[in-house]
Coordinates of C-alpha atoms and ligand atoms in Angstrom, one line a residue:
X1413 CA 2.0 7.9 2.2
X1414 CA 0.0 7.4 -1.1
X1415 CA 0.8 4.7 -3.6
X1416 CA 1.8 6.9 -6.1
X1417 CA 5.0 8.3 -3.6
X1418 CA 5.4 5.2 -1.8
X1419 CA 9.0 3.7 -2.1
X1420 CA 7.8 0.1 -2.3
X1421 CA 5.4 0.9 -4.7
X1422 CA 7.5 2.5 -7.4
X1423 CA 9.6 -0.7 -7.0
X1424 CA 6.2 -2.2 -7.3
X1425 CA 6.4 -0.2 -10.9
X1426 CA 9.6 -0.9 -11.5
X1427 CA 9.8 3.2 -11.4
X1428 CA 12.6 2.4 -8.9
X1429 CA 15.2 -0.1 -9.4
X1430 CA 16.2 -3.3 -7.0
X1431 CA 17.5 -6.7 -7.1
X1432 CA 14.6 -8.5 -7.1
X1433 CA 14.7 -12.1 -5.5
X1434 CA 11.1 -13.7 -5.7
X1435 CA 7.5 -12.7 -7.3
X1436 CA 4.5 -14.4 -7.6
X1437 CA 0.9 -12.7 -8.4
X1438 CA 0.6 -11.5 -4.8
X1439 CA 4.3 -10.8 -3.2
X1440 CA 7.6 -9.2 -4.6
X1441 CA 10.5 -10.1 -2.8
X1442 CA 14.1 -8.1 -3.3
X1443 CA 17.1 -7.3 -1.7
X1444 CA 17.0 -4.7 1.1
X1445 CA 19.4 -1.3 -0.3
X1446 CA 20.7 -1.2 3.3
X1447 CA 21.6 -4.9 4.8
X1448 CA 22.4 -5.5 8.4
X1449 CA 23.2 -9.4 7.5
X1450 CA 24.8 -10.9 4.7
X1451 CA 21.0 -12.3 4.1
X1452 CA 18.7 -9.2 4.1
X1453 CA 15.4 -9.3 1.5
X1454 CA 12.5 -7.7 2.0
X1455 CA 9.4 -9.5 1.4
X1456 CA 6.0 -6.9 0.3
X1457 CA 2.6 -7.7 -0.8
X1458 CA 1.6 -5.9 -3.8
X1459 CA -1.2 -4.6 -2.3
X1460 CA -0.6 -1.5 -0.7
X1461 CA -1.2 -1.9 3.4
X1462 CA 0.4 0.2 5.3
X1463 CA 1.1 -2.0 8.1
X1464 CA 0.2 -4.7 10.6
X1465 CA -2.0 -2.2 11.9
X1466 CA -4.4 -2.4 8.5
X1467 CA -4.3 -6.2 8.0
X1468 CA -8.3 -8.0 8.4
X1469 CA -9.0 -11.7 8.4
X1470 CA -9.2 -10.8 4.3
X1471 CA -5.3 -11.2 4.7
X1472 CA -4.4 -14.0 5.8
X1473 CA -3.4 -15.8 3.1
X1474 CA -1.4 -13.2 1.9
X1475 CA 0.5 -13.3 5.6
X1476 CA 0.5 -17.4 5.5
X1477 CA 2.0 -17.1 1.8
X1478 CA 4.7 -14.2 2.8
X1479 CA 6.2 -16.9 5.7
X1480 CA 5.6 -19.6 3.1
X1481 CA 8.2 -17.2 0.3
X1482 CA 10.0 -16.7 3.2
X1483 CA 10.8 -20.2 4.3
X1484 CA 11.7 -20.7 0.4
X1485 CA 14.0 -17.6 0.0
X1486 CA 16.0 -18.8 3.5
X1487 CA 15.9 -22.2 1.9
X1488 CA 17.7 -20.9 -1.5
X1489 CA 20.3 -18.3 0.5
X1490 CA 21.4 -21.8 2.8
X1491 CA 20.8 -19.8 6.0
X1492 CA 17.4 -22.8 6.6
X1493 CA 19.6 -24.6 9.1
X1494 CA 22.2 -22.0 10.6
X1495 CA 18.9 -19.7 11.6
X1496 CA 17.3 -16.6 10.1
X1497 CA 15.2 -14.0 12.2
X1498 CA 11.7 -12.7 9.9
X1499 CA 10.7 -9.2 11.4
X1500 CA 7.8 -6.8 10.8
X1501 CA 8.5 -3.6 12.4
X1502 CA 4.9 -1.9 13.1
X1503 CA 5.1 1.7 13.9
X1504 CA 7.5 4.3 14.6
X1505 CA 8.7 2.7 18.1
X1506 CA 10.1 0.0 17.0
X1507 CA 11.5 1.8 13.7
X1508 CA 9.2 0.9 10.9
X1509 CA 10.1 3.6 8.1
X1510 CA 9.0 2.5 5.3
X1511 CA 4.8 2.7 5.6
X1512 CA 4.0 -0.1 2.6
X1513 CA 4.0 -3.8 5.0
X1514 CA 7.0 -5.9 4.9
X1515 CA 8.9 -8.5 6.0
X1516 CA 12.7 -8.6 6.7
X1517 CA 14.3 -12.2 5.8
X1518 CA 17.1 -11.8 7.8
X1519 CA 19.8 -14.2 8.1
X1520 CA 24.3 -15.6 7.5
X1521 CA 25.1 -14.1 11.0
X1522 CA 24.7 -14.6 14.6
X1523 CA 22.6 -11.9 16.2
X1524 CA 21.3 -11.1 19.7
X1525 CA 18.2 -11.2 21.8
X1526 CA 16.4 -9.4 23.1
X1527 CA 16.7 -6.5 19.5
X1528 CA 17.8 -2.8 21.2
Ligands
LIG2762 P1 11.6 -0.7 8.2 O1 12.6 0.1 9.0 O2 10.5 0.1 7.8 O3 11.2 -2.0 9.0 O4 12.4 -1.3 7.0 C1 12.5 -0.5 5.8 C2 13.7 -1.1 5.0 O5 13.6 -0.7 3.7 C3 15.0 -0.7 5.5 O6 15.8 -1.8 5.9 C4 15.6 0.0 4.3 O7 17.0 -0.2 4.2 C5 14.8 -0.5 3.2 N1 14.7 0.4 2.1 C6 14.3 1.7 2.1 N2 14.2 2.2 0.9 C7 14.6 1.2 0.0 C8 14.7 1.2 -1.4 O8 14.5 2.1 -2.1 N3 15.1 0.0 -1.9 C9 15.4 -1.1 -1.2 N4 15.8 -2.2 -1.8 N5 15.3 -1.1 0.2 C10 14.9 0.1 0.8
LIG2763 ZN1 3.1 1.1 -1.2

């Protein structure tokens, strides 16, 4: 997946649309198309990295700041206190589809543990 085809990307570009919830000079957060909770935003750095798998020590301020926007998106959406799960799927396993790194602010329902 190159950044000119990659779906995260063109939102990136604006080249596709979304309700966009939070942006600073490094992250974009917006509403995922497809929610499984009545909270559901995805959190992406602007660079592209494909995944977990391509992070360095070079990143982690970009990781600390994506739980930092996060924090402040749960915060604004009132799920703070009830609870709010973050998740980065990594490879195809565990059903990451979309190869540009992201987080899932998930959150407004009860949900299980262990995930299926
Ligand atoms: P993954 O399965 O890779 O962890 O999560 C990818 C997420 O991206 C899915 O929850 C999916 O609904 C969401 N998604 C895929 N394409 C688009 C899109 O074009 N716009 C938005 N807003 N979300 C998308
Ligand atoms: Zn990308």
């Amino acid at each position: 997946m190159n950044q000119k085809t990659c779906v995260f990307c063109r939102i990136l570009r604006r080249e596709v649309p979304a309700k966009l919830v939070y942006e600073n000079d490094q992250v974009l957060a917006f509403e995922d198309v497809n929610p499984v909770a009545p909270v559901h935003v995805l959190i992406i750095p602007k660079e592209h990295i494909g995944s977990i798998n391509e992070i360095s020590p070079l990143h982690d301020g970009l990781m600390g700041q994506m739980v930092t926007v996060a924090k402040e998106i749960a915060r604004k959406q009132n799920i703070h206190e009830t609870g709010f799960r973050l998740v980065i799927n990594n490879g195809v396993d565990v059903g990451q589809s979309v190869f540009h790194l992201h987080m899932h602010v998930m959150g407004g329902r009860a949900m299980a543990w262990p995930p299926g």
